[in-house]
Tab-separated table of C-alpha atoms and ligand atoms in Angstrom:
chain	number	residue	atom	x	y	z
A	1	UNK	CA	17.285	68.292	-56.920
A	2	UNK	CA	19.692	68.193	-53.985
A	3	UNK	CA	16.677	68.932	-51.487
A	4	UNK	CA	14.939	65.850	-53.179
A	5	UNK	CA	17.503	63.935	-52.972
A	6	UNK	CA	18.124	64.870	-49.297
A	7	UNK	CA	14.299	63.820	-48.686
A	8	UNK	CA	14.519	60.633	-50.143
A	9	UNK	CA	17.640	60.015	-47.839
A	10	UNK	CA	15.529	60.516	-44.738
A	11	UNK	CA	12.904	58.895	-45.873
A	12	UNK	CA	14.400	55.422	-46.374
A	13	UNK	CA	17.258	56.356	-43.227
A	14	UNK	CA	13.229	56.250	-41.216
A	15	UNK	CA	12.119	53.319	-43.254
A	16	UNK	CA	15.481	51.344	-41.982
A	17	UNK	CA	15.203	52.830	-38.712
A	18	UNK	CA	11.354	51.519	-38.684
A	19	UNK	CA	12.419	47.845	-39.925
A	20	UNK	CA	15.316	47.917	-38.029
A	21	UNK	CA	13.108	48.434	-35.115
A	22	UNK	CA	10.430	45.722	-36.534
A	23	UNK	CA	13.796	43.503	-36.404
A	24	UNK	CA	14.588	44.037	-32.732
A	25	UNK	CA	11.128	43.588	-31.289
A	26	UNK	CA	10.942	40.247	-33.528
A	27	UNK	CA	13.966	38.914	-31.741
A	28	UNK	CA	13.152	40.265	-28.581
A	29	UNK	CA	9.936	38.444	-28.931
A	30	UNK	CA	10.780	35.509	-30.290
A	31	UNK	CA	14.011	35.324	-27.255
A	32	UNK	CA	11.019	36.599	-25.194
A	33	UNK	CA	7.720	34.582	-26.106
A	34	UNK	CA	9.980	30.785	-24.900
A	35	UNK	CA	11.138	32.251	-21.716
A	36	UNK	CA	7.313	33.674	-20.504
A	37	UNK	CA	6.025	30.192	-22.014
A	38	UNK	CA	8.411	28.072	-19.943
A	39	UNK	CA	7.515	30.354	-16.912
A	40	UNK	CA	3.392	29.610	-17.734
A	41	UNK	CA	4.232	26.474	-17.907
A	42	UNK	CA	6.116	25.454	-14.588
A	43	UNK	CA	3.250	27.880	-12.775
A	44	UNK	CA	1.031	25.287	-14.578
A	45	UNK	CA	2.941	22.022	-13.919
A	46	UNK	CA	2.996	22.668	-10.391
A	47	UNK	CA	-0.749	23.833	-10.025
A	48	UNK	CA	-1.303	20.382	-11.638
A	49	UNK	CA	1.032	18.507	-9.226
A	50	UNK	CA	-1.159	20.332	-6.600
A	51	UNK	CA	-4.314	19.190	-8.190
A	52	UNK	CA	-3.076	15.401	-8.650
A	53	UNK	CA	-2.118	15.418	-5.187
A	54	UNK	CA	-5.473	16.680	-3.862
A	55	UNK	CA	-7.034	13.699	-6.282
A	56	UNK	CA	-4.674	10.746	-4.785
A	57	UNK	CA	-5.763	12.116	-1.125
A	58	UNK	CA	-9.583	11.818	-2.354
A	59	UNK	CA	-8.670	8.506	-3.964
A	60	UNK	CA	-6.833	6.922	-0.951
A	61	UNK	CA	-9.470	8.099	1.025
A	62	UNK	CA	-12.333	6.304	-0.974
A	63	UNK	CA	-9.770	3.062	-0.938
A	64	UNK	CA	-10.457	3.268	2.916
A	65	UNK	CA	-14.069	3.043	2.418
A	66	UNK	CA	-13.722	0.882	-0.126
A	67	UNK	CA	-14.135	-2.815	1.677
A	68	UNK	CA	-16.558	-1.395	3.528
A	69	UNK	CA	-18.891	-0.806	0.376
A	70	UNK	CA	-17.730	-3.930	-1.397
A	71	UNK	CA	-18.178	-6.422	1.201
A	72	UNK	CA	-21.551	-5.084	1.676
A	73	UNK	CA	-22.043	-5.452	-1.692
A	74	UNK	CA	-20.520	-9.256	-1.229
A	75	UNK	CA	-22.606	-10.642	1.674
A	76	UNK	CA	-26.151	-8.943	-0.237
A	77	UNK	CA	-25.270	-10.598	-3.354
A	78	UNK	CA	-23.396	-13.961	-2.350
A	79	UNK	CA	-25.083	-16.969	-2.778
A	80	UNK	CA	-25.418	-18.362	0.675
A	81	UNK	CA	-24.272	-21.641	-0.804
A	82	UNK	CA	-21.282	-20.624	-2.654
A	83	UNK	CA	-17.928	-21.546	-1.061
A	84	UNK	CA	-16.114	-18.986	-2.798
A	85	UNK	CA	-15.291	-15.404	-1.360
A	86	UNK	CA	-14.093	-11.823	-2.520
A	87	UNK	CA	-11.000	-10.645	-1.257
A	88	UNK	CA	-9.557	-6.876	-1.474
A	89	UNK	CA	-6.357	-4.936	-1.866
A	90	UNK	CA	-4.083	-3.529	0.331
A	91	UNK	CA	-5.002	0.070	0.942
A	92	UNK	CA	-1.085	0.978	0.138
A	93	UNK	CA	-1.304	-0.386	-3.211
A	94	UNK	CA	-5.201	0.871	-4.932
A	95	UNK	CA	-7.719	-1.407	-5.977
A	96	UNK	CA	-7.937	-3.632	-9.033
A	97	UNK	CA	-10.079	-6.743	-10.060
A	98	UNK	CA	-11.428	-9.001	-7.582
A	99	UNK	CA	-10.109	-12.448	-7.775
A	100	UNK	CA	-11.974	-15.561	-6.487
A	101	UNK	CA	-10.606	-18.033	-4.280
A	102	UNK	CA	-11.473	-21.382	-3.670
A	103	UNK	CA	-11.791	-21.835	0.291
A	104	UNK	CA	-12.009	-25.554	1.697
A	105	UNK	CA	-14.860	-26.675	3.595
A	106	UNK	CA	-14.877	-25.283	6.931
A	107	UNK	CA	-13.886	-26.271	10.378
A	108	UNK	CA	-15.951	-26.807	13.220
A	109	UNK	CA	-14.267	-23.571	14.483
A	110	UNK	CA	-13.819	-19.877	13.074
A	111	UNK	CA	-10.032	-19.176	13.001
A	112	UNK	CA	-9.203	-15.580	13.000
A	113	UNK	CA	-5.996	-14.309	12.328
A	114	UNK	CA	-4.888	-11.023	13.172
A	115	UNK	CA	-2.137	-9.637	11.040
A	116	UNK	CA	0.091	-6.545	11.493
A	117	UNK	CA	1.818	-5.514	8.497
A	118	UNK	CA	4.863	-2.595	8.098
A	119	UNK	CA	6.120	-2.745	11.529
A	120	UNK	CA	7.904	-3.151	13.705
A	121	UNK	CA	7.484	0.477	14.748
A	122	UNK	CA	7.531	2.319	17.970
A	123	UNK	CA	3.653	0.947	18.366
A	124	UNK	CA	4.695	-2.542	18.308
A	125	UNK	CA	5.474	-2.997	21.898
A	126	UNK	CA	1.781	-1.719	22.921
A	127	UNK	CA	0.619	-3.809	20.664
A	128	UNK	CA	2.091	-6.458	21.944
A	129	UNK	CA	1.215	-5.798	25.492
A	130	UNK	CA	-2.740	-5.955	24.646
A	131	UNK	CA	-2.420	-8.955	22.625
A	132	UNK	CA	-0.756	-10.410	26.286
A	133	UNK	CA	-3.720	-8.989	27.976
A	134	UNK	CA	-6.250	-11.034	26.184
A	135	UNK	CA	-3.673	-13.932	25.484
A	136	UNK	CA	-4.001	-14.095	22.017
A	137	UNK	CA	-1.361	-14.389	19.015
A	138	UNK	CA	-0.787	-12.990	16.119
A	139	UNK	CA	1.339	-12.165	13.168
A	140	UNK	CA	3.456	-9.631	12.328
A	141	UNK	CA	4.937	-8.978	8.580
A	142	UNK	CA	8.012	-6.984	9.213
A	143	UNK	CA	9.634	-4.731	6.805
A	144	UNK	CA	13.470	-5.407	7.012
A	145	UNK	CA	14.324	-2.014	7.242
A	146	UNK	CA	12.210	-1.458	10.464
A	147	UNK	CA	13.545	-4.662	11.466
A	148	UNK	CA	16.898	-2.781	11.033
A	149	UNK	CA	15.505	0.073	13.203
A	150	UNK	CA	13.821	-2.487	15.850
A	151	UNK	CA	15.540	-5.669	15.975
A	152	UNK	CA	15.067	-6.144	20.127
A	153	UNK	CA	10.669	-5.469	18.516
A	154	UNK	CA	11.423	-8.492	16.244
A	155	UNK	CA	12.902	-10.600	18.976
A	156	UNK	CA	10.461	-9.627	21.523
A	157	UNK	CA	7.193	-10.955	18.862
A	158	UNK	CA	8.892	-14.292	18.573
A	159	UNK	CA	9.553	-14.756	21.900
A	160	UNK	CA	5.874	-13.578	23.098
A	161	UNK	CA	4.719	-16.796	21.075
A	162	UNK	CA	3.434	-14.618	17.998
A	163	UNK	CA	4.251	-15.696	14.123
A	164	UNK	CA	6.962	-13.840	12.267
A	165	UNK	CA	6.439	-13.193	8.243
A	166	UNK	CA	8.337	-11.194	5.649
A	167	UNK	CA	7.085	-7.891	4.178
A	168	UNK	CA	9.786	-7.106	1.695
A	169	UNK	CA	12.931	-5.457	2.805
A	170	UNK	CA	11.920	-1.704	1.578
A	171	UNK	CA	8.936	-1.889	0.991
A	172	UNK	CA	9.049	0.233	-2.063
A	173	UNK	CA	7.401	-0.891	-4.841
A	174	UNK	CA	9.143	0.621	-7.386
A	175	UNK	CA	12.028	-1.525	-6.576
A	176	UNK	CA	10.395	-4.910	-5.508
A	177	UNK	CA	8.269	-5.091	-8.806
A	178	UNK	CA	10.944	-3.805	-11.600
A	179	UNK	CA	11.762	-7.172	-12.396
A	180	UNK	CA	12.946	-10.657	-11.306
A	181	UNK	CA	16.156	-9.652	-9.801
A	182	UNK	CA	14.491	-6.500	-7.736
A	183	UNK	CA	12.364	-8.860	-6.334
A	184	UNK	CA	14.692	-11.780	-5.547
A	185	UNK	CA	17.751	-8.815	-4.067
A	186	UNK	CA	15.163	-7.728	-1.987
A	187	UNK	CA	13.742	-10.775	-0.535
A	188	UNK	CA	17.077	-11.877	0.465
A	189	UNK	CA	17.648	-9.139	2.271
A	190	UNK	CA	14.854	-9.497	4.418
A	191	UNK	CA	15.214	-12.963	4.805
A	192	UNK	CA	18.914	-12.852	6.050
A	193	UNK	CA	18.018	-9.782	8.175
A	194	UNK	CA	15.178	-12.023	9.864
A	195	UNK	CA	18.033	-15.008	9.917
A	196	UNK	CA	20.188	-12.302	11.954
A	197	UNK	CA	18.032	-11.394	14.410
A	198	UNK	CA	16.042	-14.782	15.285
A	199	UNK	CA	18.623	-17.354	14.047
A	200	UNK	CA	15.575	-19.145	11.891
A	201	UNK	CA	14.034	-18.355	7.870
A	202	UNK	CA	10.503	-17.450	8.022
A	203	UNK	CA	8.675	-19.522	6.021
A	204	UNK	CA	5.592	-16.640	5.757
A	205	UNK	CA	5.397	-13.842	3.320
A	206	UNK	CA	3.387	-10.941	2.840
A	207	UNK	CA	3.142	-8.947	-0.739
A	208	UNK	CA	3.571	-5.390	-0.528
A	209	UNK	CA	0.149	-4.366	-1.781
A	210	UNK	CA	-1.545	-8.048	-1.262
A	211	UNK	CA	-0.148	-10.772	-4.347
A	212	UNK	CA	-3.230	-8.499	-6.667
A	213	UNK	CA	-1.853	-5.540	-6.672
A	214	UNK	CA	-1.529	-3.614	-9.744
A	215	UNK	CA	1.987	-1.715	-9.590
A	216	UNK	CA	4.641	-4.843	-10.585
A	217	UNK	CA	5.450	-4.751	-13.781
A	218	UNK	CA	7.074	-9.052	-13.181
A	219	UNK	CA	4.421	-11.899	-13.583
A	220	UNK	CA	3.071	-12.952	-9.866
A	221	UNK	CA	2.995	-16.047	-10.334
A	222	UNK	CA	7.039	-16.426	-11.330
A	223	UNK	CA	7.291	-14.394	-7.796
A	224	UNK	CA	5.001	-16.832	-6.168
A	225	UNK	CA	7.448	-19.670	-7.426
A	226	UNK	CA	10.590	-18.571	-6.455
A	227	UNK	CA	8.564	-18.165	-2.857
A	228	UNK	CA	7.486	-21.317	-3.069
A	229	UNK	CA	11.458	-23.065	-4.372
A	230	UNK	CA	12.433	-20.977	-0.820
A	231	UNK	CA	10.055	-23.291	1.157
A	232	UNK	CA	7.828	-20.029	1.803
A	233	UNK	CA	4.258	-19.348	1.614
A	234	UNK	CA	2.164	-16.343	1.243
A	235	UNK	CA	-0.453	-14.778	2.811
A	236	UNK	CA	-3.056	-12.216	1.426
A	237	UNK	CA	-6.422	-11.345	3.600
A	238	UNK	CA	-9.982	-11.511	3.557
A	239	UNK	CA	-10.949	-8.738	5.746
A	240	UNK	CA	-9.171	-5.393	5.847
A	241	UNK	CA	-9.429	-3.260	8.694
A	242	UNK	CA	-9.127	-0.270	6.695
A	243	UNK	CA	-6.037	1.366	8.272
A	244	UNK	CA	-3.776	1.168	5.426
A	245	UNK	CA	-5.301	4.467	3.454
A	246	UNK	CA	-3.526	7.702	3.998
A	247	UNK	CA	-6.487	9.156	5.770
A	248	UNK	CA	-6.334	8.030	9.553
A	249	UNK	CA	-9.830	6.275	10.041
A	250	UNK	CA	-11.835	6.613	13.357
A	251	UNK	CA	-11.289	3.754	16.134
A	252	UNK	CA	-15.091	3.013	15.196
A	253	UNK	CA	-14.573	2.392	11.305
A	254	UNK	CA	-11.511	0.009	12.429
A	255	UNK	CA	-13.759	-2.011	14.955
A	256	UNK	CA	-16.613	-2.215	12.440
A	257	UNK	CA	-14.246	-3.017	9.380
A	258	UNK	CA	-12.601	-5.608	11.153
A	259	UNK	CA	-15.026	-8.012	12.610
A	260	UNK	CA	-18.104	-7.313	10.541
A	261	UNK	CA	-17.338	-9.815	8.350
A	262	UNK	CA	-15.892	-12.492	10.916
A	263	UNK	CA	-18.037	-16.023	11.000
A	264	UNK	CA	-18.235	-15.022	7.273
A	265	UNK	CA	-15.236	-17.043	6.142
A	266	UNK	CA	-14.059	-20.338	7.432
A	267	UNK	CA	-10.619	-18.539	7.849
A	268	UNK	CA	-10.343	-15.150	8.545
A	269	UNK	CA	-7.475	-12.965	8.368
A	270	UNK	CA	-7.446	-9.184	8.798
A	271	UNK	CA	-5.133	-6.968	7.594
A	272	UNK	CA	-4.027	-4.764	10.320
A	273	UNK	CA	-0.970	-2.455	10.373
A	274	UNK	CA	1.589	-1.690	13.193
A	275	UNK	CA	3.603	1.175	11.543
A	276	UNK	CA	4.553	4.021	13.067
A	277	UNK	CA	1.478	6.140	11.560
A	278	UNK	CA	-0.982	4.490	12.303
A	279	UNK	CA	-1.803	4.976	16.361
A	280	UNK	CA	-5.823	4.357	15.875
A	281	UNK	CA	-4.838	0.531	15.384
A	282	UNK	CA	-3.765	0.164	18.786
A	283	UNK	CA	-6.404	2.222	20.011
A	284	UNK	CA	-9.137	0.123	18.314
A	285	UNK	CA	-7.260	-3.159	19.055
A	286	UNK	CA	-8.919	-4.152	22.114
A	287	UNK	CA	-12.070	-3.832	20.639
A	288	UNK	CA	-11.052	-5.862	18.057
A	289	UNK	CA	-10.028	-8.714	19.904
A	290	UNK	CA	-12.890	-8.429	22.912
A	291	UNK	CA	-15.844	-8.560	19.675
A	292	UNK	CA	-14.341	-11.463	18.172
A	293	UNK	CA	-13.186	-13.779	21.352
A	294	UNK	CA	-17.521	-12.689	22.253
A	295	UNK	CA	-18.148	-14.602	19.273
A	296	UNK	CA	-19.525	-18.481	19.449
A	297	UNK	CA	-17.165	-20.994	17.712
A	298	UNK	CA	-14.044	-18.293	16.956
A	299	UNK	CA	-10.863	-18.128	17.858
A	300	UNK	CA	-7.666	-16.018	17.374
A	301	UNK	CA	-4.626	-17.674	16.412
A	302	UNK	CA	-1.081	-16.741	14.836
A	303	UNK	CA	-0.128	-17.891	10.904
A	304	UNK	CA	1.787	-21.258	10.765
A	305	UNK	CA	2.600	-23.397	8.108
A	306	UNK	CA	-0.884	-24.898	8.878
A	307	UNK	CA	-2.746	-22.111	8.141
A	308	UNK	CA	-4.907	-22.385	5.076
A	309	UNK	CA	-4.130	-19.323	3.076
A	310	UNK	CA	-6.056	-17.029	1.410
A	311	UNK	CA	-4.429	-15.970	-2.017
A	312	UNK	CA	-5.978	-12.636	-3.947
A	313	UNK	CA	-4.527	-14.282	-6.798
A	314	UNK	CA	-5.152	-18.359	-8.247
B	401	ZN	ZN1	2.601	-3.006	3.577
């Protein structure tokens, strides 16, 4: 009886043991099973940061090839009659719809503007020693915190004769699109750095991205307004050189991009960019300007208030 009794004690002591066992490895587990998941799962969130990375770098660079396709695409399918034009994006800012713009009937001449946006950077001053080779002006749409960096650059494009516009102070979308007040805080920054340096308001502005691109989260045209209440204008571009993408296109590619398309449009202005990144612009400059100033009828000349401009947006 006692023996029996002693068996049945060991029996269920093992069958607690046994649970109490089963218990332990539960909460082990279940302490266990959250802490490998998290670890999966930052392995996995940074393999996929890796992987959207490698995708934007494919993306930006089929943005750089992208006005090359497109305005191939334009010119074959245009009607030779039609007035109206496609315009692109800035390479900074991604592609969206293409807008039409009415253009006015054209002048006798071809009026090319070239247009360096970003700057001024430490490729400024060489670009502004070419343009002084071939005498020819342009425009430059200065970021105000470059300007910050390079105020004798800013000072040294408006006294070689070449046109001075506004390209946001920061240049950071994220802050000149939130809303109304980013936009306005950040255009009078720029404005009143511009004021500082060259004692005068420039009455030309450049959107980050071109007026069409796709990241602000305001309306455009309430942006376009409160340019317009400031007495100032902006200016998009037909014809993009291409040097905005991440990828750092071949002096060829620029050349080609860039005057291609010139004698196309009544006015022309190219997109060109003079930060610090971008050293194949000045490279491919003086190919730029030689092909065009070859052509019959054209001629290079810096944005003024004169200047019929070409809007991505209506
Ligand atoms: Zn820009």
């Amino acid at each position: 009886m006692n023996e029996g009794s002693n068996q049945y004690a060991s029996k269920r002591k093992k069958r607690v043991n046994r649970l109490k066992k089963t218990i332990i490895s539960l909460a082990f587990a279940l302490i266990l099973l959250p802490i490998f998941t998290s670890i999966y799962l930052v392995f996995k969130v940074t393999d996929l940061n890796r992987t959207i990375d490698s995708l934007q770098d494919t993306v930006d660079e089929l943005y750089s090839l992208y006005p090359v396709i497109e305005r191939a695409k334009a010119v074959s399918e245009a009607p030779k009659v039609n007035s109206e034009k496609e315009f692109f994006d800035d390479q900074d800012a991604g592609f969206n719809t293409m807008e039409y713009v009415h253009e006015p009937a054209r002048d006798k001449k071809h009026k090319v503007y070239l247009t360096f946006d970003d700057g001024p950077s430490l490729y400024t001053d060489e670009i502004l020693d070419i343009l002084d080779e071939y005498e020819v002006e342009a425009t430059f749409f200065v970021v105000g915190t470059n300007c910050e960096k390079y105020p004798d650059m800013v000072k040294d494009i408006v006294e070689r004769g070449h046109s001075l516009g506004m390209h946001s102070y920061s240049h950071k979308y994220s802050e000149i699109y939130s809303d109304m007040d980013g936009f306005v805080a950040d255009f009078e920054k720029v404005d009143s750095i511009v004021y500082d340096i060259c004692g005068f308001h420039s009455g030309l502005y450049r959107f980050p991205g071109g007026s069409s691109n796709t990241v602000n989260s305001v309306n455009m045209n309430d942006l376009v307004t409160y340019l317009k209440g400031k007495d100032v204008e902006y200016y998009d571009w037909n014809i993009s050189s291409g040097d905005g993408g991440s990828g750092v296109l071949s002096v060829e590619r620029l050349v080609k991009n860039s005057v291609s398309d010139v004698e196309e449009y009544g006015t022309d202005i190219i997109l060109l960019h003079d930060s610090y990144e971008k050293p194949s612009t000045v490279e491919a400059l003086p190919q730029i300007i030689e092909k065009i100033l070859a052509m019959e009828d054209t001629e290079i000349l810096p944005i003024t208030a004169e200047t019929v401009a070409v809007h991505h947006i209506k």
